[in-house]
mmCIF file with all atom_site columns, C-alpha atoms in Angstrom:
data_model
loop_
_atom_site.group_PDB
_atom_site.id
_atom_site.type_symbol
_atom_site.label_atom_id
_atom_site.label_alt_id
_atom_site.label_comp_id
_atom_site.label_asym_id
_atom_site.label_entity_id
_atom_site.label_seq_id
_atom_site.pdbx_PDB_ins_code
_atom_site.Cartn_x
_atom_site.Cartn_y
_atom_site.Cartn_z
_atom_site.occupancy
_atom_site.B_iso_or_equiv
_atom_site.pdbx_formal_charge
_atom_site.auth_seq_id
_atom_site.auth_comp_id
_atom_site.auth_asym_id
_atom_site.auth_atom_id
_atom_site.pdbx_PDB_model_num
ATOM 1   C CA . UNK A 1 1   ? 0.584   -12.487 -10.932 1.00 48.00 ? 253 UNK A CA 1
ATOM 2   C CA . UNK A 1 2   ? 0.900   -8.755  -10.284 1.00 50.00 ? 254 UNK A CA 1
ATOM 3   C CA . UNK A 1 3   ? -1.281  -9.147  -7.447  1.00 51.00 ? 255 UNK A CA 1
ATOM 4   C CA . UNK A 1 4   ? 0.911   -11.925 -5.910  1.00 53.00 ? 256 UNK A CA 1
ATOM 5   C CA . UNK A 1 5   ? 4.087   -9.470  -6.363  1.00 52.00 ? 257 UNK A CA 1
ATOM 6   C CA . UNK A 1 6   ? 2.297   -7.057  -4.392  1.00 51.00 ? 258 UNK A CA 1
ATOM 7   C CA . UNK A 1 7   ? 0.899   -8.685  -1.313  1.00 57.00 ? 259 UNK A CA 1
ATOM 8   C CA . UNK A 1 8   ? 4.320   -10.721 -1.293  1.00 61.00 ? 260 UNK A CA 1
ATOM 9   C CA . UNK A 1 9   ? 5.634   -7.376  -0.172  1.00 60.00 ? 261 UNK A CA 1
ATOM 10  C CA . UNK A 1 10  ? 3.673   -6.215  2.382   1.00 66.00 ? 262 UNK A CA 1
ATOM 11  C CA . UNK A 1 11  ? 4.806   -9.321  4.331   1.00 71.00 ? 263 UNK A CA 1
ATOM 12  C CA . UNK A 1 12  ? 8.340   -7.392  4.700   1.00 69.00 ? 264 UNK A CA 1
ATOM 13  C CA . UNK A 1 13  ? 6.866   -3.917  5.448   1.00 67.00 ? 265 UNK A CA 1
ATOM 14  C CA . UNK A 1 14  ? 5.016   -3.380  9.436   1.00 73.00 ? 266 UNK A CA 1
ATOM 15  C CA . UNK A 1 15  ? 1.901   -3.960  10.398  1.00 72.00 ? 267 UNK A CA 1
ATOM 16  C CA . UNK A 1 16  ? 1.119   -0.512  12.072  1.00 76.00 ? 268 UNK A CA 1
ATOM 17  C CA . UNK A 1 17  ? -0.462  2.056   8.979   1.00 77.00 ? 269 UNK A CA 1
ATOM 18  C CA . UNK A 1 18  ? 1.501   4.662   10.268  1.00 84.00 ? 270 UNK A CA 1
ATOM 19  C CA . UNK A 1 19  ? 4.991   3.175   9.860   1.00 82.00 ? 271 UNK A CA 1
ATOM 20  C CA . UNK A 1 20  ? 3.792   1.930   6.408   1.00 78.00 ? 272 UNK A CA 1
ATOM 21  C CA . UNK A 1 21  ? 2.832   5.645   5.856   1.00 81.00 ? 273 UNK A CA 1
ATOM 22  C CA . UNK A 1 22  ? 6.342   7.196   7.222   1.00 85.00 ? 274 UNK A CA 1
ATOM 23  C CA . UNK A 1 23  ? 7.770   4.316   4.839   1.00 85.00 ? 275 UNK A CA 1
ATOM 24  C CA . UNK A 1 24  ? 6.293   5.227   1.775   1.00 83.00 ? 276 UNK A CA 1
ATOM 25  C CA . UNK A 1 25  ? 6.818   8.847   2.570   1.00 87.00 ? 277 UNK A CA 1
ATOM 26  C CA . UNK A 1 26  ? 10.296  8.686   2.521   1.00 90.00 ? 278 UNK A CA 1
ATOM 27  C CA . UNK A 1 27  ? 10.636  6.398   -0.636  1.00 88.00 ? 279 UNK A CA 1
ATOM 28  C CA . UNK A 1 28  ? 8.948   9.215   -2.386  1.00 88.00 ? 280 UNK A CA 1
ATOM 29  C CA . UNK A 1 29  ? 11.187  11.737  -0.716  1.00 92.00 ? 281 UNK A CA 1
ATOM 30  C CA . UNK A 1 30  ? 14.503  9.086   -2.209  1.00 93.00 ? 282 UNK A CA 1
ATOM 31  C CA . UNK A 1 31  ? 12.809  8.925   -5.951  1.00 90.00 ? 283 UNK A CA 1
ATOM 32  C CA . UNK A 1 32  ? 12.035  12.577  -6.111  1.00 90.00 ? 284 UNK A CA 1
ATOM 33  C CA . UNK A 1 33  ? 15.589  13.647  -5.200  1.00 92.00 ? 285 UNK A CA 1
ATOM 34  C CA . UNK A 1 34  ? 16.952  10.595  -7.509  1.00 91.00 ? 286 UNK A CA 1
ATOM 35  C CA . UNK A 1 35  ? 14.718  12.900  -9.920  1.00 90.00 ? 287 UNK A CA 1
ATOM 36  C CA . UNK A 1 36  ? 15.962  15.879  -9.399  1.00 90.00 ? 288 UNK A CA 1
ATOM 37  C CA . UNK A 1 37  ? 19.379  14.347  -10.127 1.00 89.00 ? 289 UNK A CA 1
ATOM 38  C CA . UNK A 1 38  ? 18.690  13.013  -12.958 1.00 89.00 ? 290 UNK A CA 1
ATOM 39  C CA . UNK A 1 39  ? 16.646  15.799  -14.482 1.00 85.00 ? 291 UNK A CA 1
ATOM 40  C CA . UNK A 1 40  ? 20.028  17.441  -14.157 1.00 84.00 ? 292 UNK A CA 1
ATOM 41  C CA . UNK A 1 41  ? 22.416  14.688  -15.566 1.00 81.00 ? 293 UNK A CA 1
ATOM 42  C CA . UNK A 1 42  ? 21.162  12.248  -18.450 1.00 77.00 ? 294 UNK A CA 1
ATOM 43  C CA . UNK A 1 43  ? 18.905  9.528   -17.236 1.00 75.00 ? 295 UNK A CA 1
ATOM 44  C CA . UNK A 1 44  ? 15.197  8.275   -16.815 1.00 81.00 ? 296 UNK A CA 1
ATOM 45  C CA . UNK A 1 45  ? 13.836  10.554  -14.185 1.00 84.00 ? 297 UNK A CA 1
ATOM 46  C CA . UNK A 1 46  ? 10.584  10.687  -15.521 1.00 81.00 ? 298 UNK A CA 1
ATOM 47  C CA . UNK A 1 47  ? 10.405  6.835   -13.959 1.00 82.00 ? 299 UNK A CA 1
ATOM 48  C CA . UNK A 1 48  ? 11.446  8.510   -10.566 1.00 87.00 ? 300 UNK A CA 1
ATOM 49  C CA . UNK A 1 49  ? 9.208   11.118  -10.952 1.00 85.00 ? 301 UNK A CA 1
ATOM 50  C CA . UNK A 1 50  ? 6.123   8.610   -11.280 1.00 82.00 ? 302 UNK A CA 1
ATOM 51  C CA . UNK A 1 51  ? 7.296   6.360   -8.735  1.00 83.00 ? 303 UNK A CA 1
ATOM 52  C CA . UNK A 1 52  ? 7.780   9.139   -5.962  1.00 87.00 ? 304 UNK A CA 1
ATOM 53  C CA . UNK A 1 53  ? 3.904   10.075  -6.928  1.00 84.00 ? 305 UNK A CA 1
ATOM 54  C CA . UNK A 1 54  ? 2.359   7.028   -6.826  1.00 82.00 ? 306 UNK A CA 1
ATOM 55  C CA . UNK A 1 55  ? 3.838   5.996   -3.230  1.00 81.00 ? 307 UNK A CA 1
ATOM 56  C CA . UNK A 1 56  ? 2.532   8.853   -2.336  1.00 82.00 ? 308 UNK A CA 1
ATOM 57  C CA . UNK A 1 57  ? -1.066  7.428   -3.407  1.00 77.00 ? 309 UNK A CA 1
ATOM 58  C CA . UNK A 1 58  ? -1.902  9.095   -7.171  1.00 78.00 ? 310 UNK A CA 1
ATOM 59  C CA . UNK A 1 59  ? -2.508  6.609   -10.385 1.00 75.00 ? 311 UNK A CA 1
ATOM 60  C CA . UNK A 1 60  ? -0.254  6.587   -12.792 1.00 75.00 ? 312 UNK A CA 1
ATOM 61  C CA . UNK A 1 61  ? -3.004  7.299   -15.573 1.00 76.00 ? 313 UNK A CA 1
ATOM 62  C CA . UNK A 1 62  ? -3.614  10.493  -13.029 1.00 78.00 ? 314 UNK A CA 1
ATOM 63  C CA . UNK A 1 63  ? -0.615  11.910  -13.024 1.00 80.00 ? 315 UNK A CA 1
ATOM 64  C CA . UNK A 1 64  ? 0.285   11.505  -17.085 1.00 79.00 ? 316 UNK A CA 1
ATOM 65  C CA . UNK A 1 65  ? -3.588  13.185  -17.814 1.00 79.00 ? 317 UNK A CA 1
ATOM 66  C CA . UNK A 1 66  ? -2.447  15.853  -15.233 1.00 83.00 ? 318 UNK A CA 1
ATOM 67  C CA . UNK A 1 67  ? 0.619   16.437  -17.340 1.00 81.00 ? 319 UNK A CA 1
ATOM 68  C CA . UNK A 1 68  ? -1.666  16.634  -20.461 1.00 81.00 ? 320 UNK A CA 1
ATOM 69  C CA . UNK A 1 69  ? -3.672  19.268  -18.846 1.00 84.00 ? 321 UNK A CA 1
ATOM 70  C CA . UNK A 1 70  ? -0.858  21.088  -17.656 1.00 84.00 ? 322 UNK A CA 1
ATOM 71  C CA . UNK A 1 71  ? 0.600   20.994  -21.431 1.00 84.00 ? 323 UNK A CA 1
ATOM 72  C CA . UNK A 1 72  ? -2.548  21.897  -22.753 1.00 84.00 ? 324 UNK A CA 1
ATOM 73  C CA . UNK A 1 73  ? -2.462  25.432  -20.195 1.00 86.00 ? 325 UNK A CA 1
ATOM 74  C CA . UNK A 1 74  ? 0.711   26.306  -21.263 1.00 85.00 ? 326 UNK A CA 1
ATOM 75  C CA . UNK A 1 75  ? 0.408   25.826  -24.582 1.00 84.00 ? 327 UNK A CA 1
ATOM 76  C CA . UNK A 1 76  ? -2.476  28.246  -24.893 1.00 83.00 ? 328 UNK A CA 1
ATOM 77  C CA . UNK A 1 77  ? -0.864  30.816  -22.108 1.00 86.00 ? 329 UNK A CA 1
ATOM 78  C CA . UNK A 1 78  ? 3.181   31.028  -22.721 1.00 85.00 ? 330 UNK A CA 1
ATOM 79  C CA . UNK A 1 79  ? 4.545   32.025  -25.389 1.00 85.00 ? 331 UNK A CA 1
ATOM 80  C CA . UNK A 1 80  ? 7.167   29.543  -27.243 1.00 84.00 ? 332 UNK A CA 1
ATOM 81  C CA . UNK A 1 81  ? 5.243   26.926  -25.276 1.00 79.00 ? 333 UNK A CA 1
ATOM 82  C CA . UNK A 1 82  ? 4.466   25.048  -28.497 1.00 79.00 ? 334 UNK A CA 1
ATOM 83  C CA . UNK A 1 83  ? 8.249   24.518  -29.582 1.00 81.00 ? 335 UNK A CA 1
ATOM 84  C CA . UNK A 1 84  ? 8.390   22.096  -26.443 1.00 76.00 ? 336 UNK A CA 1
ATOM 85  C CA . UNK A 1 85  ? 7.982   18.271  -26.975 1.00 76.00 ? 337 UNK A CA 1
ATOM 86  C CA . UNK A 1 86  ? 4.145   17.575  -26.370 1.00 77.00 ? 338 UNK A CA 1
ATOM 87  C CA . UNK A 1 87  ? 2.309   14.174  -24.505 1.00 74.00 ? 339 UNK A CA 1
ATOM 88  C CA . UNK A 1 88  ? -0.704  12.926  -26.591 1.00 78.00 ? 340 UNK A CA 1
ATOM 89  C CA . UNK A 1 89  ? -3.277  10.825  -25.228 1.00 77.00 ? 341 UNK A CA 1
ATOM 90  C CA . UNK A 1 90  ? -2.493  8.348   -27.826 1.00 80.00 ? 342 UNK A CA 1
ATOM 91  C CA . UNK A 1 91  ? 0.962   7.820   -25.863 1.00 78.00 ? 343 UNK A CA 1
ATOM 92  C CA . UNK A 1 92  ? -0.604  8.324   -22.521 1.00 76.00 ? 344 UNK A CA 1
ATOM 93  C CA . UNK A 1 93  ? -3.173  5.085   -23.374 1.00 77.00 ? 345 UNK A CA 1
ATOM 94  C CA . UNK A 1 94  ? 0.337   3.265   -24.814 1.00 80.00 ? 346 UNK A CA 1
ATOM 95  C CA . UNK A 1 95  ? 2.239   4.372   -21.512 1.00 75.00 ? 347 UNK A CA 1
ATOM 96  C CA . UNK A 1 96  ? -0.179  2.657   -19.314 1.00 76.00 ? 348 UNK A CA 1
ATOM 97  C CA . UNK A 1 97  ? -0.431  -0.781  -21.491 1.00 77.00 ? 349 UNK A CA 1
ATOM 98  C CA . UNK A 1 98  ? 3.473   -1.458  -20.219 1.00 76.00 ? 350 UNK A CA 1
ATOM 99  C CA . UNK A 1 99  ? 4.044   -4.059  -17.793 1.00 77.00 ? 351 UNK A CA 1
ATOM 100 C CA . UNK A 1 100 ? 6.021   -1.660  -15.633 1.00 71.00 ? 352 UNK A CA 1
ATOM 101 C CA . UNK A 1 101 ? 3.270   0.879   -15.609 1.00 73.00 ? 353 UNK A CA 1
ATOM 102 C CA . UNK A 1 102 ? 0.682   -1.662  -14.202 1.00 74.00 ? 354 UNK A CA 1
ATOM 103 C CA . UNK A 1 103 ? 3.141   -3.230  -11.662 1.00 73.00 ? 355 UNK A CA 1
ATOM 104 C CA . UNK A 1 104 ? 4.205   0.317   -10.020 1.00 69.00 ? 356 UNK A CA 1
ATOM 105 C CA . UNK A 1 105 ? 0.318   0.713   -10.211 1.00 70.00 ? 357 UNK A CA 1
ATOM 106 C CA . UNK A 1 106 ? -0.559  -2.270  -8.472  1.00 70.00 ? 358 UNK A CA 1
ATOM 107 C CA . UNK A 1 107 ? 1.622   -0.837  -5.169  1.00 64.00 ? 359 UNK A CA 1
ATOM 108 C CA . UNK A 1 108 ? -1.110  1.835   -4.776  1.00 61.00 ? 360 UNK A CA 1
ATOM 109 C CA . UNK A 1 109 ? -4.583  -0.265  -6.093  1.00 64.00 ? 361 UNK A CA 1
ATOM 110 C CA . UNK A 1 110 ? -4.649  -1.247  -2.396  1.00 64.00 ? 362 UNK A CA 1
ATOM 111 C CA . UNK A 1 111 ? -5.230  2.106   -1.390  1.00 64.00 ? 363 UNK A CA 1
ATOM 112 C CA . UNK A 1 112 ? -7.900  2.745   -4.148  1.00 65.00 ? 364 UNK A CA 1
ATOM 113 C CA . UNK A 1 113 ? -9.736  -0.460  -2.927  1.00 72.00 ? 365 UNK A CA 1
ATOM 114 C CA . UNK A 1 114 ? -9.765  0.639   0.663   1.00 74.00 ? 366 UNK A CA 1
ATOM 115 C CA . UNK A 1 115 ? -10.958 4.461   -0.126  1.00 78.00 ? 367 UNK A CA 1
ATOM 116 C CA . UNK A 1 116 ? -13.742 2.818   -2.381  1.00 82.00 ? 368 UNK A CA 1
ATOM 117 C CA . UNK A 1 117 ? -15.080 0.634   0.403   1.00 83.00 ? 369 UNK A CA 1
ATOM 118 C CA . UNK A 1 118 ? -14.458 3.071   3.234   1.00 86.00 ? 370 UNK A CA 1
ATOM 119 C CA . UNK A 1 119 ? -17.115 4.955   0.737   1.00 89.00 ? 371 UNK A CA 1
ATOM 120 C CA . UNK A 1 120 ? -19.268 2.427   0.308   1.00 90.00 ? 372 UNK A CA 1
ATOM 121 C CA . UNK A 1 121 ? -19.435 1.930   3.807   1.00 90.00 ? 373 UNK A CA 1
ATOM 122 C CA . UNK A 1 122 ? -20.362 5.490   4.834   1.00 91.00 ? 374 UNK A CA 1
ATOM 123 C CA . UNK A 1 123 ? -22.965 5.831   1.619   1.00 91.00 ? 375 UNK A CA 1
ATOM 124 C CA . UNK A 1 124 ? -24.645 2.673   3.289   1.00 90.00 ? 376 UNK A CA 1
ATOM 125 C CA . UNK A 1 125 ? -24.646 4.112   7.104   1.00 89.00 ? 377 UNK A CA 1
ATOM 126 C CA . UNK A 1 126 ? -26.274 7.739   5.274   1.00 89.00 ? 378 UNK A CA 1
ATOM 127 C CA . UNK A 1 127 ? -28.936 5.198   3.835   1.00 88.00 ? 379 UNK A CA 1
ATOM 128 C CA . UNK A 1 128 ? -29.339 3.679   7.155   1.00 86.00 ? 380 UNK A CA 1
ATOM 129 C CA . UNK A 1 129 ? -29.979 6.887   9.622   1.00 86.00 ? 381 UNK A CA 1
ATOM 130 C CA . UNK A 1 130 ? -32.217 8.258   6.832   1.00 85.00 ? 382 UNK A CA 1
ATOM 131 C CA . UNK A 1 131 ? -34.293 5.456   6.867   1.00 83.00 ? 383 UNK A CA 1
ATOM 132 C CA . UNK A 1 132 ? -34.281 5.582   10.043  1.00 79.00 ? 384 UNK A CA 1
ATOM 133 C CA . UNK A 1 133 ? -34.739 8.989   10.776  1.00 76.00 ? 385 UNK A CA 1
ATOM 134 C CA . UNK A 1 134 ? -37.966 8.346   7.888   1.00 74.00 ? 386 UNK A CA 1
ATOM 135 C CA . UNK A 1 135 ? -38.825 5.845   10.177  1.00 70.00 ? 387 UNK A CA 1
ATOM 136 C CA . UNK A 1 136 ? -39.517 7.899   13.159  1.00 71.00 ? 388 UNK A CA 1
ATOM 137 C CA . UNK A 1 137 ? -40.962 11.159  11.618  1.00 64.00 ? 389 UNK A CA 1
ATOM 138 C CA . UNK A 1 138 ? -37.717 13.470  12.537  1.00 59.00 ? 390 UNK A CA 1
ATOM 139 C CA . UNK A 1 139 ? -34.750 14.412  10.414  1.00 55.00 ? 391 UNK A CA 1
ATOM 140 C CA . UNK A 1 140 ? -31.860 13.762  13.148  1.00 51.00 ? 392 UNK A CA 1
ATOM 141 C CA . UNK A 1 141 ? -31.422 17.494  13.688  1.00 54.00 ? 393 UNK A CA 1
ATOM 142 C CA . UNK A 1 142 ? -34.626 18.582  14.894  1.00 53.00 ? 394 UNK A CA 1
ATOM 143 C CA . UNK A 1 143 ? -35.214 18.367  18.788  1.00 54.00 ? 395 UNK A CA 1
ATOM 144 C CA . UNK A 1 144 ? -38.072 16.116  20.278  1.00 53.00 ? 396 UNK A CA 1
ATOM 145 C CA . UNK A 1 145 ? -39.915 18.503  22.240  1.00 52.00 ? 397 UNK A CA 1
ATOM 146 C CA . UNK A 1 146 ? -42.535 18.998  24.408  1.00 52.00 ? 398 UNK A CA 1
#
């Protein structure tokens, strides 16, 4: 259902990569400043905060563990750090069980999907000119000579 949500919207957004690109880009640019506002005056910017990161490509789950590891630096290198209000990974794992977690998540699995077979693709063309290259008794770099 998720899924369906998703590709219903790229229907509405270009064709061309690099308009979706300069699209996302500045969504990101209007939740991080929606943020900033809101970091300011009472209000959910942690929400923003996410949102402007993952159109910008990162996971969810990435960017709460990166908060945990950033909590876990200060706590052991500022002092005072440890009277501030701490993330566990108990409530990270809760965090990304909600339904609005999973749907801002699904806007950048596309991306994740692509980058994994754009991998998958090059590991397989390695494979190929080494075999090759096997093949015919020369590594690709060395010279044929006389």
């Amino acid at each position: 259902m998720h899924a369906d949500r998703a590709s219903s919207l790229k229907r509405y957004l270009p064709a061309s990569r690099t308009a979706r690109l300069a699209i996302r880009a500045v969504l990101a640019l209007v939740c991080f400043a929606i943020a900033v506002v809101l970091s300011v005056m009472p209000g959910p910017a942690f929400v923003f905060w996410i949102a402007g990161f993952v159109l910008l490509g990162f996971s969810v789950g990435q960017i709460l563990l990166s908060v945990h590891a950033v909590q876990d630096f200060l706590y052991d290198r500022v002092p005072y750090a440890d009277r501030l209000p701490r993330l566990r990974k108990q409530q990270i794992r809760r965090m990304m069980r909600h339904r609005w977690v999973r749907s801002i998540d699904a806007l950048s699995r596309d991306q994740d999907e692509r980058r994994r077979r754009r991998e998958a693709r090059r590991a397989s063309a390695r494979a190929r000119r080494s075999s090759a290259s096997r093949d015919t008794g020369t590594t690709g770099r060395e010279k044929a000579g006389p």
